[in-house]
Amino acid sequence: MSAARAAESLLALSQQEELEDLPKDYPLSPSEDEGDIDEERKHQKLLEAISSLDGKNRCKLAERSEASLKVSEFNVTSEGSGEKLVLSDLLRPVKTSSSLAAVKKQLNRVKSKKTVELPLNKEEVEQIHREVAFNKTSQALSKWDAVVLKNRQAEQLVFPLNKEQSAFAPIEHVLSSWKARTPLEQEIFNLLHKNKQPVTDPLLTPVEKASLKAMSLEEAKMRRAELQRARALQSYYEARARREKKIKSKKYHKVLKKGKAKRALKEFEKLQKDNPTAALEELEKIEKARMMERMSLKHQNSGKWAKSKAIMAKYDLEARQAMQEQLARNKELTQKLQVASESEEEEGGVEEEGELLVPESVNEIQMDADGPNPWMLRNHSISTKEAEIKYPVQLPEPVAHETSGSEGEERPGAEEEILLNEFEERRSLRKKSGPNQDTEPVSRQEPKDSSSQEVLSELRVLSQKLNKENQSGKQKLSSARTVRAVQRKDPTEEEEEPLLLQRPERAQTVNELEELGKEGCFQNKDVPRSVLEGQKLERSTNNEPGAPKEKKKKEQMIDLQNLLTTKSPSVKSLAVPTTIEELEDEEERDQKQMIKEAFAGDDVIRDFLKEKREAVEASKPKDVDLTLPGWGEWGGVGLKPSAKKRRRFLIKTPEGPPRKDKNLPNVIINEKRNIHAAAHQVRKTETLCCLALLLGRNILVLYGTGASLSIYPPSAI
Amino acid sequence: MKVKMLSRNPDNYVRETKLDLQIVPRNYDPTLHPFEVPREYVRALNATKLERVFAKPFLASLDGHRDGVNCLAKHPKSLATVLSGACDGEVRIWNLTKRKCIRTIQAHEGFVRGICTRFCGTSFFTVGDDKTVKQWKMDGPGYGEEEEPLHTILGKTVYTGIDHHWKEAVFATCGQQVDIWDEQRTSPVCSMTWGLDSISSVKFNPIETFLLGSCASDRNIVLYDMRQATPLKKVILDMRTNTICWNPMEAFIFTAANEDYNLYTFDMRALDTPVMVHMDHVSAVLDVDYSPTGKEFVSASFDKSIRIFPLDKSRSREVYHTKRMQHVICVKWTSDSKYIMCGSDEMNIRLWKANASEKLGVLTSREKAANDYNQKLKEKFQHHPQIKRIARHRHLPKSIYSQIQEQRIMKEARRRKEVNRLKHSKPGSVSIVSEKKKHVVAVVK
């Protein structure tokens, strides 16, 4: 047994060895028929060696011809090469059963689902995270934009920006923990409580609080101003009433009374319509007044006047009539008739009216009362007057109003109304003054003269055309010019001039600094050369379109005035054929149209001409007038020295040489450049860079306050 | 009865106290004073001259360190206290009013790389070449106590910088990576890294306090978000950035001090173009610090000078130097915005006025008024050539001056070459790159 086992094991070993020798796809053979197979194997090997000669390692299909127990894993092959083995196929030979169907279904479902994509690269994931985080934070940061912008644009920042208000803690907060313990303290507290003295929260009594609440400082100021005004008005009306009372003319008083009676009646009627209850009250008042009148002895024909009239009545018709009237009046009064009597108003009328008027004006709050200072008040009124004059659109005849008001002091009647109206108008004006200021310039603008505009536009077109011709000749230069333009642009855009002028020399004393300053104005060393070149170029390019040389002479012949008044003949050269001319005309028209559209709002040329006229005027030498008013004759305000004298002392300056730009319509040449002044003047290039600065700040605005101007003499600083 | 009579407002002719000057009535009609503007011009000129005469910015030198001063820190609560760390590992605390050192600590072996104070001002942190982070009490040890740090954290790598959070008990260190630490723990809460090079400085944003900026020696500036624990963006410049500083008033603005002699102010939302390139230094810029107003910043350079730049200008408005001051390594602008401190190679800390000609001490109201008036005048006439020339004049040591000249020539040559290339190439084939874009190599998302 043991020997057989050993043999078996040996066999197995040899077999293994053989197996190791064999190529992997070699069919396994049973150990029994070794002898036959040996040859076969050798043959096979040979075949294989031959087949492997051509380089391609063919995959041989292993065939299983016989059933065997051992199946090598190496020999499992896919038989029907080409088609894939599907799981469901494997299940097919088995009988279909319900449980397997479920499995199949599951498998199908799994198959139908798409495969999950590969997870992204770690770096990519990180990048996405970073991007998301960056977007988030930059959004979070943009909430500061408004604050930052505000701070940057602020004229002035005072640090710390949000200063904490040092609040005084009320004493009750400080002492909140403290409590009355000793009997004495308790007694005191009891007393305080009894007297309603606040102990804990507010330190003020309710009355004090109310009074505090009632009026703030501004309110109080306003109120005071109002009161002052009211008092002034009152005194004014009182004075007037007194004056009127003193007037002896009976006719005047009669007329006044009649007028008042009429007015009262009218008012009453109106009141009846509008407000019956008020009318009733008024009626009662009237009735009472009538009763008073009846009680008095007036109109009883017992007066001095009545007696004399009674005597006169015999002879005089007029007196009789007056008598009759008086009697009628008497009857009227003694009858119980509800008619307003006038005589009551005879005395109290004026004053009553005053009283009525004063409070009315007081009620109208003057919004910008300046406080108690009467001088300020006066200023204020003056300013309002000015305002009135300024806005003629709002007030058709403010000046007339003003004068009528001042004249009207002597005149009775409508004067108060005028005054009141004035006040009201002023107030409304003040309210409207904001928008009014905006509208003013528009209203001042003159309507444009269309014909002159046309002429001007033609002029414009002409110059445009000339430019075009010039440009065609200079196209070669254009590329170079662009380069230069870039050159010019570059340094100004990116590298600003250094803020400091650094030098190895020290300047410590004032004298040295002075020299520095003088040197600075003539020195251009530190400015990079390129910038200078750029400047030159700029100048030349600016000149190019402005004054084309070929046409200059022709243009010189054309007078500016002629250009403006007469239609300029289009400049035609004989060499150009007519067809082209027509084309050009069309182009011209188009151009004209375009320019008209572009400059619809503002007339550039007219502005320029105006500017030039002003410049010419300014540069003209002025006559020197040496007349001394009051020398040898009467002097004073409104007196002019005689013409003879003026003629005698007027020194006429000789007319200077003609201006260089006399015949150049679109050029202003300033001939009065002062070199000495130029050293102190802001340079052109600098004005360009800081134009906004200079525009914002007028050089003529003085910064010294009144005190500093008067206190410090120029030598002190 | 109202009586009309001539009367005047006493306000116009009576002075308030007898100490006041007599009030002189004056007609302000401009036609009566035709020389008012010229007079103001002369005043402005004089004011400008006097400003230059009185421009003596150097205040004091604090000496005591036995090696170059490597880092400075301000005390958050006390204006008079300044901390400095030197290259020999020594940390000194100074009193500025007395101009004396009040405490000396041997904090590290080797350099003190970074120092920062806690926001409450009770303690401060230092990092050094000995791979440690140490927290120290601001007050000195009591009698008989030994000078010992509150905490010491031993790290694995060298830390090159440290900054403390502005509100929380968190600080950040940098070295091989940016670490965020909780004060209570000995290991970092999180560490963020992007790239492999060593990071030279890290700074917390003072407004949006979760934001961090750092600059590494591979020429980039990286922004981090502490809350999300990720880097945000990276911008790569021409050369290495030494430090950055956040604007204390504008949350998204920071300025980077670069090795290529320039400073770059960035808006962190648009890193592809710096908002402004500040150029005036003639050697590497080593440190930068903002004024608390956020309108200006000061930069320290290897060229032995410090310069003050307005935020919106590319050129400096002021340059400070002294004969003895060597390479300036660190600079700080004090919290009251009045002084500047700089620590340099030759072991001194120098104190400068931020405004060179400012008068120190209490000013009377009249002095103040005159000062304001002069200021306004100078501003008004600043563009007039004489005034401008005087106001711009600065003295420079010869070395810097000649270097400036040299660099101007170099720059001009480069520019000329560029222009020539543009001129002689096909139009459109060569484009001019603006100065701002020239220095940014790339922005990495």
Short mmCIF file of C-alpha atoms in Angstrom, two decimals, chain A residues 73-74 118 178 204 220 458 480 497 628 653 701:
data_model
loop_
_atom_site.label_atom_id
_atom_site.label_comp_id
_atom_site.label_asym_id
_atom_site.label_seq_id
_atom_site.Cartn_x
_atom_site.Cartn_y
_atom_site.Cartn_z
CA GLU A 73 -8.49 26.50 -14.54
CA PHE A 74 -6.18 27.41 -17.36
CA LEU A 118 -15.46 58.02 -11.57
CA TRP A 178 -28.14 101.54 46.73
CA LEU A 204 -37.33 115.63 36.82
CA ALA A 220 -38.01 128.55 21.44
CA GLU A 458 -21.56 125.88 -42.95
CA ALA A 480 3.74 106.80 -37.05
CA GLU A 497 5.33 111.98 -12.21
CA LEU A 628 -10.52 164.39 -11.07
CA THR A 653 -3.47 155.33 -26.09
CA VAL A 701 -11.96 131.85 -3.31
#
